[in-house]
Amino acid sequence: MSIIEELAVFNEHDQRVGIATRDHIHASGLWHETFHCWLIEEREGERFVYLQLRSANKKDYALRYDITAAGHLLATETPEDGIREVAEELGIDVKFSELQSIGTLQNIVLTPAISDREWARCYVYKVTTPQTFTLQQEEVAALLTCRLADFAALIYGDAPTISLCDVQSGEIKTVTRAQLVPHPQSYYEAIVEALIKTL
C-alpha cells in the first residue's frame, strides 16, 4: 500500500496556508516546499559541481541530470529535516550545520503531466574530504561532476555540451542543456551565481 504524502501548501508570497496531498498539489499547481542541496568541491584551485542522474524508474524526468540531492518537505517537516535526502540519495553523512544556505528560489515547472510550483530551500555542501557515495538506486542512477565554469557555460548558452565524469566508474558523458531537468532558467542562473560566490 502506498503512503499518502501530505505537504504544506503555500501562497505566492511564501506564506503557509494549508495542507494537501502531494498528488493534489501537483495536479492543482499549488505552491509547496522543497529541499535542494548542491554539492561542490575544489580541486587544485578549481571548483566542481556534482549532478545526479535520475533513475530510469522515476515517474518524472527519468534519466535527466538534476540537483545533487533534493526532495519534498512534508507538512510536518522543516528545511532542516531535508538533510535526510542527502543521506538517502547519496549515502553520505552530512550535518545540517555543515550546509550553507543560498536562499529560497521559485522553481516552477509546468508540463501537461504536472504543475509544479515550489518554494525551494536551497543549500550548498562543500566536499572537503574524500567521500564514498552509496547511491539510492530507486532514485539515482549515477553521480557525476563537472567544472563549475563548464556548468555555467551550459546554463548561459555559451557551450552546447559539457563533459561530466561519473564519480564511481570514471566514465565521461557528454551532456546538453536539454538533458537537464527543465528547472526555470532563472533558477539555474541563481544557482550558478550562488555556487560561484560560496566560500
mmCIF file of C-alpha atoms in Angstrom:
data_model
loop_
_atom_site.group_PDB
_atom_site.id
_atom_site.type_symbol
_atom_site.label_atom_id
_atom_site.label_comp_id
_atom_site.label_asym_id
_atom_site.label_seq_id
_atom_site.Cartn_x
_atom_site.Cartn_y
_atom_site.Cartn_z
ATOM 1 C CA MET A 1 0.000 0.000 0.000
ATOM 2 C CA SER A 2 1.452 3.365 -0.996
ATOM 3 C CA ILE A 3 1.885 6.074 1.620
ATOM 4 C CA ILE A 4 -0.091 9.264 1.031
ATOM 5 C CA GLU A 5 2.278 12.202 1.418
ATOM 6 C CA GLU A 6 0.840 15.405 2.843
ATOM 7 C CA LEU A 7 2.696 18.630 2.121
ATOM 8 C CA ALA A 8 2.240 22.161 3.374
ATOM 9 C CA VAL A 9 0.521 24.484 0.910
ATOM 10 C CA PHE A 10 1.910 27.999 0.490
ATOM 11 C CA ASN A 11 0.676 31.089 -1.321
ATOM 12 C CA GLU A 12 2.566 33.180 -3.850
ATOM 13 C CA HIS A 13 4.125 35.173 -1.005
ATOM 14 C CA ASP A 14 5.701 32.073 0.577
ATOM 15 C CA GLN A 15 3.193 32.057 3.430
ATOM 16 C CA ARG A 16 1.883 28.707 4.659
ATOM 17 C CA VAL A 17 -1.883 28.461 4.108
ATOM 18 C CA GLY A 18 -2.822 24.799 4.492
ATOM 19 C CA ILE A 19 -2.063 21.128 3.870
ATOM 20 C CA ALA A 20 -2.833 18.876 0.887
ATOM 21 C CA THR A 21 -1.665 15.621 -0.639
ATOM 22 C CA ARG A 22 1.320 15.693 -2.950
ATOM 23 C CA ASP A 23 -0.762 14.417 -5.877
ATOM 24 C CA HIS A 24 -3.403 17.125 -5.363
ATOM 25 C CA ILE A 25 -0.742 19.815 -5.068
ATOM 26 C CA HIS A 26 0.911 18.799 -8.341
ATOM 27 C CA ALA A 27 -2.412 18.386 -10.138
ATOM 28 C CA SER A 28 -3.639 21.797 -8.980
ATOM 29 C CA GLY A 29 -0.387 23.715 -9.281
ATOM 30 C CA LEU A 30 -0.292 24.749 -5.622
ATOM 31 C CA TRP A 31 2.828 26.217 -4.079
ATOM 32 C CA HIS A 32 4.726 23.848 -1.783
ATOM 33 C CA GLU A 33 8.133 23.479 -0.144
ATOM 34 C CA THR A 34 11.208 21.517 -1.260
ATOM 35 C CA PHE A 35 14.791 20.999 -0.124
ATOM 36 C CA HIS A 36 17.636 21.370 -2.641
ATOM 37 C CA CYS A 37 21.255 20.576 -1.800
ATOM 38 C CA TRP A 38 24.055 21.231 -4.281
ATOM 39 C CA LEU A 39 27.462 19.648 -3.640
ATOM 40 C CA ILE A 40 30.593 21.449 -4.735
ATOM 41 C CA GLU A 41 34.264 20.617 -4.388
ATOM 42 C CA GLU A 42 37.549 22.402 -5.015
ATOM 43 C CA ARG A 43 40.404 20.556 -6.655
ATOM 44 C CA GLU A 44 43.724 22.223 -7.419
ATOM 45 C CA GLY A 45 42.135 25.641 -7.200
ATOM 46 C CA GLU A 46 39.219 24.816 -9.486
ATOM 47 C CA ARG A 47 35.614 24.385 -8.395
ATOM 48 C CA PHE A 48 33.474 21.394 -9.415
ATOM 49 C CA VAL A 49 29.726 20.780 -9.040
ATOM 50 C CA TYR A 50 28.011 17.436 -8.545
ATOM 51 C CA LEU A 51 24.918 16.431 -10.533
ATOM 52 C CA GLN A 52 22.771 13.360 -10.115
ATOM 53 C CA LEU A 53 21.372 11.330 -12.992
ATOM 54 C CA ARG A 54 17.809 10.481 -12.068
ATOM 55 C CA SER A 55 16.876 6.821 -12.088
ATOM 56 C CA ALA A 56 15.106 5.270 -15.068
ATOM 57 C CA ASN A 57 12.356 4.315 -12.611
ATOM 58 C CA LYS A 58 11.484 7.888 -11.713
ATOM 59 C CA LYS A 59 7.947 8.977 -12.582
ATOM 60 C CA ASP A 60 9.101 12.448 -13.577
ATOM 61 C CA TYR A 61 12.212 13.358 -15.610
ATOM 62 C CA ALA A 62 13.717 9.870 -15.678
ATOM 63 C CA LEU A 63 17.363 9.790 -16.820
ATOM 64 C CA ARG A 64 17.681 13.576 -16.672
ATOM 65 C CA TYR A 65 20.517 15.348 -14.885
ATOM 66 C CA ASP A 66 19.465 17.198 -11.764
ATOM 67 C CA ILE A 67 20.263 18.796 -8.405
ATOM 68 C CA THR A 68 22.755 16.748 -6.388
ATOM 69 C CA ALA A 69 20.121 15.806 -3.785
ATOM 70 C CA ALA A 70 16.593 17.116 -3.378
ATOM 71 C CA GLY A 71 13.121 16.236 -2.220
ATOM 72 C CA HIS A 72 9.763 17.427 -0.977
ATOM 73 C CA LEU A 73 9.336 18.532 2.616
ATOM 74 C CA LEU A 74 6.334 17.010 4.359
ATOM 75 C CA ALA A 75 3.824 19.189 6.188
ATOM 76 C CA THR A 76 5.405 18.144 9.493
ATOM 77 C CA GLU A 77 8.968 18.949 8.414
ATOM 78 C CA THR A 78 11.273 21.950 8.332
ATOM 79 C CA PRO A 79 14.148 22.563 5.895
ATOM 80 C CA GLU A 80 16.493 21.064 8.486
ATOM 81 C CA ASP A 81 14.705 17.734 8.013
ATOM 82 C CA GLY A 82 15.585 17.868 4.326
ATOM 83 C CA ILE A 83 19.126 16.745 5.140
ATOM 84 C CA ARG A 84 17.735 13.185 5.047
ATOM 85 C CA GLU A 85 17.662 13.491 1.249
ATOM 86 C CA VAL A 86 21.454 13.684 1.177
ATOM 87 C CA ALA A 87 21.772 10.551 3.324
ATOM 88 C CA GLU A 88 19.095 8.621 1.428
ATOM 89 C CA GLU A 89 20.083 9.517 -2.129
ATOM 90 C CA LEU A 90 23.874 9.763 -1.807
ATOM 91 C CA GLY A 91 24.620 7.611 1.238
ATOM 92 C CA ILE A 92 26.858 10.162 2.980
ATOM 93 C CA ASP A 93 26.536 11.559 6.480
ATOM 94 C CA VAL A 94 26.169 15.322 6.387
ATOM 95 C CA LYS A 95 25.003 17.566 9.226
ATOM 96 C CA PHE A 96 22.604 20.413 8.524
ATOM 97 C CA SER A 97 25.029 22.766 10.279
ATOM 98 C CA GLU A 98 27.578 21.967 7.553
ATOM 99 C CA LEU A 99 25.309 23.362 4.836
ATOM 100 C CA GLN A 100 25.402 26.938 3.621
ATOM 101 C CA SER A 101 22.023 28.446 2.825
ATOM 102 C CA ILE A 102 21.806 30.177 -0.531
ATOM 103 C CA GLY A 103 18.208 31.252 -0.009
ATOM 104 C CA THR A 104 14.764 30.355 -1.255
ATOM 105 C CA LEU A 105 14.140 30.260 -5.001
ATOM 106 C CA GLN A 106 10.979 29.929 -7.033
ATOM 107 C CA ASN A 107 11.128 26.707 -9.006
ATOM 108 C CA ILE A 108 8.225 26.402 -11.435
ATOM 109 C CA VAL A 109 7.933 23.554 -13.935
ATOM 110 C CA LEU A 110 4.699 23.329 -15.910
ATOM 111 C CA THR A 111 4.082 20.367 -18.228
ATOM 112 C CA PRO A 112 0.952 18.556 -19.468
ATOM 113 C CA ALA A 113 1.583 15.974 -16.737
ATOM 114 C CA ILE A 114 2.385 18.215 -13.775
ATOM 115 C CA SER A 115 2.062 21.783 -12.485
ATOM 116 C CA ASP A 116 4.965 22.063 -10.092
ATOM 117 C CA ARG A 117 5.287 25.331 -8.133
ATOM 118 C CA GLU A 118 7.968 25.081 -5.486
ATOM 119 C CA TRP A 119 9.490 27.308 -2.878
ATOM 120 C CA ALA A 120 12.907 25.692 -2.999
ATOM 121 C CA ARG A 121 15.001 25.991 0.162
ATOM 122 C CA CYS A 122 18.458 25.862 -1.378
ATOM 123 C CA TYR A 123 21.732 24.875 0.259
ATOM 124 C CA VAL A 124 25.330 24.120 -0.641
ATOM 125 C CA TYR A 125 27.552 21.455 0.880
ATOM 126 C CA LYS A 126 31.251 21.846 0.243
ATOM 127 C CA VAL A 127 33.008 18.482 -0.042
ATOM 128 C CA THR A 128 36.337 18.838 1.757
ATOM 129 C CA THR A 129 37.303 15.207 2.411
ATOM 130 C CA PRO A 130 37.105 12.129 0.152
ATOM 131 C CA GLN A 131 33.590 10.672 0.161
ATOM 132 C CA THR A 132 32.331 7.173 -0.567
ATOM 133 C CA PHE A 133 28.903 7.568 -2.135
ATOM 134 C CA THR A 134 26.278 4.834 -1.876
ATOM 135 C CA LEU A 135 23.534 5.754 -4.308
ATOM 136 C CA GLN A 136 19.870 5.001 -3.734
ATOM 137 C CA GLN A 137 19.275 3.048 -6.947
ATOM 138 C CA GLU A 138 15.494 3.665 -6.968
ATOM 139 C CA GLU A 139 16.212 7.385 -7.140
ATOM 140 C CA VAL A 140 19.707 7.955 -8.516
ATOM 141 C CA ALA A 141 21.283 6.185 -11.495
ATOM 142 C CA ALA A 142 24.670 7.918 -11.211
ATOM 143 C CA LEU A 143 26.507 10.799 -9.574
ATOM 144 C CA LEU A 144 28.711 12.945 -11.772
ATOM 145 C CA THR A 145 30.908 16.022 -11.568
ATOM 146 C CA CYS A 146 31.949 18.766 -13.926
ATOM 147 C CA ARG A 147 33.826 22.034 -13.712
ATOM 148 C CA LEU A 148 31.525 24.734 -12.349
ATOM 149 C CA ALA A 149 32.739 27.021 -15.136
ATOM 150 C CA ASP A 150 31.555 24.444 -17.695
ATOM 151 C CA PHE A 151 28.184 24.068 -15.982
ATOM 152 C CA ALA A 152 27.783 27.854 -16.028
ATOM 153 C CA ALA A 153 28.649 27.940 -19.741
ATOM 154 C CA LEU A 154 25.972 25.323 -20.438
ATOM 155 C CA ILE A 155 23.341 27.221 -18.445
ATOM 156 C CA TYR A 156 24.106 30.571 -20.072
ATOM 157 C CA GLY A 157 24.140 29.073 -23.556
ATOM 158 C CA ASP A 158 27.855 29.636 -24.108
ATOM 159 C CA ALA A 159 28.537 25.905 -24.635
ATOM 160 C CA PRO A 160 26.281 23.431 -26.474
ATOM 161 C CA THR A 161 27.651 20.474 -24.499
ATOM 162 C CA ILE A 162 29.788 19.761 -21.444
ATOM 163 C CA SER A 163 31.589 16.692 -20.123
ATOM 164 C CA LEU A 164 30.521 15.043 -16.880
ATOM 165 C CA CYS A 165 32.613 12.432 -15.054
ATOM 166 C CA ASP A 166 30.877 9.568 -13.249
ATOM 167 C CA VAL A 167 32.338 9.596 -9.731
ATOM 168 C CA GLN A 168 32.078 5.823 -9.392
ATOM 169 C CA SER A 169 33.015 4.481 -12.829
ATOM 170 C CA GLY A 170 35.118 7.347 -14.134
ATOM 171 C CA GLU A 171 33.121 7.264 -17.386
ATOM 172 C CA ILE A 172 32.888 10.571 -19.248
ATOM 173 C CA LYS A 173 29.471 11.589 -20.559
ATOM 174 C CA THR A 174 28.688 14.425 -22.931
ATOM 175 C CA VAL A 175 25.575 16.322 -21.855
ATOM 176 C CA THR A 176 23.422 19.001 -23.470
ATOM 177 C CA ARG A 177 21.199 21.595 -21.774
ATOM 178 C CA ALA A 178 18.129 19.625 -22.907
ATOM 179 C CA GLN A 179 19.264 16.651 -20.816
ATOM 180 C CA LEU A 180 18.926 18.611 -17.580
ATOM 181 C CA VAL A 181 15.666 18.609 -15.632
ATOM 182 C CA PRO A 182 13.751 21.626 -17.005
ATOM 183 C CA HIS A 183 14.019 23.893 -13.986
ATOM 184 C CA PRO A 184 13.475 27.538 -14.961
ATOM 185 C CA GLN A 185 16.383 29.433 -16.467
ATOM 186 C CA SER A 186 16.111 31.922 -13.605
ATOM 187 C CA TYR A 187 16.573 29.090 -11.100
ATOM 188 C CA TYR A 188 19.673 27.697 -12.810
ATOM 189 C CA GLU A 189 21.233 31.146 -13.176
ATOM 190 C CA ALA A 190 20.629 31.937 -9.490
ATOM 191 C CA ILE A 191 22.198 28.593 -8.505
ATOM 192 C CA VAL A 192 25.247 29.148 -10.695
ATOM 193 C CA GLU A 193 25.804 32.625 -9.243
ATOM 194 C CA ALA A 194 25.402 31.294 -5.692
ATOM 195 C CA LEU A 195 27.817 28.407 -6.272
ATOM 196 C CA ILE A 196 30.409 30.797 -7.674
ATOM 197 C CA LYS A 197 30.122 33.053 -4.605
ATOM 198 C CA THR A 198 30.048 30.289 -1.994
ATOM 199 C CA LEU A 199 33.058 30.441 0.314
#
